[in-house]
């Protein structure tokens, strides 16, 4: 049975991805592209071994996409797994293209039955669990929940330093202010979901954000399906993970995929017209009501 590779560029979701890769039954190798701390985190996340590539100074992990494709082909890997981290997905995509692998996003489970790789994945916004099978190589983007780390650490082998990277460098890093990604470090975030009926209605939400000195964020469909808010601003498992002092969710149902992005928020408050909305299970404060009435009332109260 061939090895399964789990590609890692940051440690988030890695324990769960490696646990899922175990379902394939063979050896599980974590291939970590990043600093020594990442290799150590990968080793502690439960693989049989770790192949570790330390990028050159200022070279981002994505620059090693072509190398990853060569390496996966040379090793004859049949199952590739990545977390949802953007750079890990780039590496996975490059290797998948080289291997001619079927790419399966949203995976939550993995198994091998006879000659087939069987992947369970979430579909239709997480409402449906779909089982897909493939006889060829498979590249899986894992979307399952984080699980606790196992006890033992696997051996780490450092890969040769002369590995070729694409001509790509990070020239400078500076704090993002005001732009699309200010949401990441904001102390207060006002976030909007499908409870909003029209793009123009963002004005009222912006009014509340301005009053609170908050950044605007949203659920995935508002950015991905409607394009009303920049994609860099959607919160959740596959979007931004943020830790504001206040996260105010307006017309957001509060699925686990969304709430995972605000697990580290200090206070979560929600406005939703459905008293049974899941968001109220995790929110510290909740208002059951129509956001079109509640938001203007909040603005008026805050301005007093
Ligand atoms: C693999 C995978 C990854 C995903 N990753 C993410 C992710 O990172 N982030 C993310 O957000 N989603 C993610 N999703 C999608 C997620 O499962 C939900 O479908 C999505 O978050 C729902 O968005 P929503 O809450 O805006 O919409 P809905 O679920 O439609 O909820 C709208 C809410 O608004 C309320 N409402 C309606 N009208 C009003 C009103 N006038 N006033 C007040 N409340 C009102 C409703 O009661 C409802 O609760 C992912 C799904 C999958 C399968």
Coordinates of C-alpha atoms in Angstrom, one line a residue, residues 59-188:
X59 CA 10.4 32.7 0.0
X60 CA 6.8 31.8 0.6
X61 CA 5.7 28.1 0.8
X62 CA 3.8 28.4 -2.5
X63 CA 7.1 28.9 -4.3
X64 CA 7.8 25.2 -3.8
X65 CA 4.8 24.0 -5.7
X66 CA 6.8 22.7 -8.7
X67 CA 9.2 20.9 -6.3
X68 CA 6.2 19.4 -4.4
X69 CA 4.8 18.1 -7.7
X70 CA 8.2 16.5 -8.6
X71 CA 8.6 15.0 -5.2
X72 CA 5.1 13.5 -5.1
X73 CA 5.6 12.0 -8.5
X74 CA 9.0 10.6 -7.6
X75 CA 7.6 9.0 -4.5
X76 CA 4.6 7.5 -6.4
X77 CA 2.1 9.0 -3.9
X78 CA -1.5 7.9 -4.5
X79 CA -3.3 9.9 -1.8
X80 CA -2.4 13.5 -1.0
X81 CA -4.2 15.4 1.8
X82 CA -3.9 19.1 2.7
X83 CA -5.5 21.2 5.3
X84 CA -7.6 24.2 4.1
X85 CA -4.6 26.6 4.5
X86 CA -4.3 28.5 1.2
X87 CA -0.6 27.7 0.7
X88 CA -1.1 24.0 1.4
X89 CA -3.9 24.0 -1.2
X90 CA -1.5 25.5 -3.7
X91 CA 1.1 22.8 -3.1
X92 CA -1.7 20.1 -3.2
X93 CA -3.0 21.6 -6.5
X94 CA 0.4 21.5 -8.2
X95 CA 1.1 17.9 -7.1
X96 CA -2.5 16.8 -8.1
X97 CA -2.0 18.2 -11.6
X98 CA 1.3 16.3 -12.0
X99 CA -0.2 13.1 -10.7
X100 CA -3.5 13.5 -12.6
X101 CA -5.2 13.1 -9.3
X102 CA -8.9 13.8 -8.6
X103 CA -9.2 16.8 -6.3
X104 CA -11.8 16.5 -3.6
X105 CA -12.4 19.6 -1.4
X106 CA -14.5 19.6 1.8
X107 CA -13.4 16.1 2.9
X108 CA -14.2 14.9 6.4
X109 CA -13.3 11.2 6.0
X110 CA -11.0 8.9 4.1
X111 CA -10.8 5.2 3.6
X112 CA -9.5 2.6 1.1
X113 CA -11.9 -0.2 0.1
X114 CA -10.4 -2.7 -2.3
X115 CA -8.8 -0.7 -5.1
X116 CA -10.8 2.4 -4.5
X117 CA -10.1 5.5 -2.4
X118 CA -13.3 6.5 -0.7
X119 CA -13.7 10.1 0.5
X120 CA -16.6 11.5 2.5
X121 CA -17.1 15.2 1.9
X122 CA -19.5 17.9 2.8
X123 CA -21.5 19.3 -0.1
X124 CA -24.3 21.9 -0.6
X125 CA -23.1 24.2 2.1
X126 CA -22.5 21.4 4.6
X127 CA -26.1 20.1 4.4
X128 CA -25.2 16.9 2.7
X129 CA -22.5 14.3 3.3
X130 CA -21.4 12.9 0.0
X131 CA -19.3 9.7 -0.6
X132 CA -17.1 9.8 -3.6
X133 CA -14.8 7.0 -4.8
X134 CA -11.8 7.1 -7.1
X135 CA -9.6 4.4 -8.5
X136 CA -6.8 6.8 -9.5
X137 CA -4.7 9.1 -7.4
X138 CA -6.7 11.4 -5.1
X139 CA -5.9 14.8 -3.7
X140 CA -8.1 15.7 -0.7
X141 CA -8.6 19.1 0.9
X142 CA -9.6 18.3 4.5
X143 CA -12.3 20.3 6.2
X144 CA -12.9 18.3 9.4
X145 CA -12.9 19.6 12.9
X146 CA -9.6 20.0 14.9
X147 CA -9.0 17.2 17.3
X148 CA -6.5 17.0 20.3
X149 CA -2.9 16.2 19.5
X150 CA -1.6 12.7 20.1
X151 CA 1.2 12.1 22.7
X152 CA 4.2 10.8 20.7
X153 CA 6.3 12.8 18.2
X154 CA 7.4 11.3 14.8
X155 CA 10.9 11.6 13.5
X156 CA 11.7 14.7 11.3
X157 CA 14.0 14.4 8.3
X158 CA 15.2 17.7 6.8
X159 CA 15.1 17.8 3.1
X160 CA 18.2 19.1 1.1
X161 CA 18.5 22.9 1.3
X162 CA 19.2 23.2 -2.5
X163 CA 15.6 22.5 -3.4
X164 CA 14.5 24.8 -6.2
X165 CA 11.8 27.4 -5.5
X166 CA 10.0 29.6 -8.0
X167 CA 11.2 33.1 -8.3
X168 CA 8.9 34.6 -5.6
X169 CA 9.8 36.6 -2.5
X170 CA 8.0 38.4 0.2
X171 CA 9.4 41.9 -0.1
X172 CA 7.9 43.5 3.0
X173 CA 5.2 43.0 5.5
X174 CA 3.2 45.8 7.1
X175 CA 0.0 46.0 9.1
X176 CA -3.0 46.1 6.9
X177 CA -5.2 49.1 7.8
X178 CA -8.6 49.9 6.4
X179 CA -8.1 47.7 3.4
X180 CA -9.8 44.3 2.8
X181 CA -7.8 42.5 5.4
X182 CA -8.0 44.9 8.4
X183 CA -10.6 42.5 9.7
X184 CA -7.9 40.1 10.9
X185 CA -6.6 42.3 13.7
X186 CA -9.7 44.3 14.4
X187 CA -10.8 44.6 18.1
X188 CA -14.5 44.8 17.0

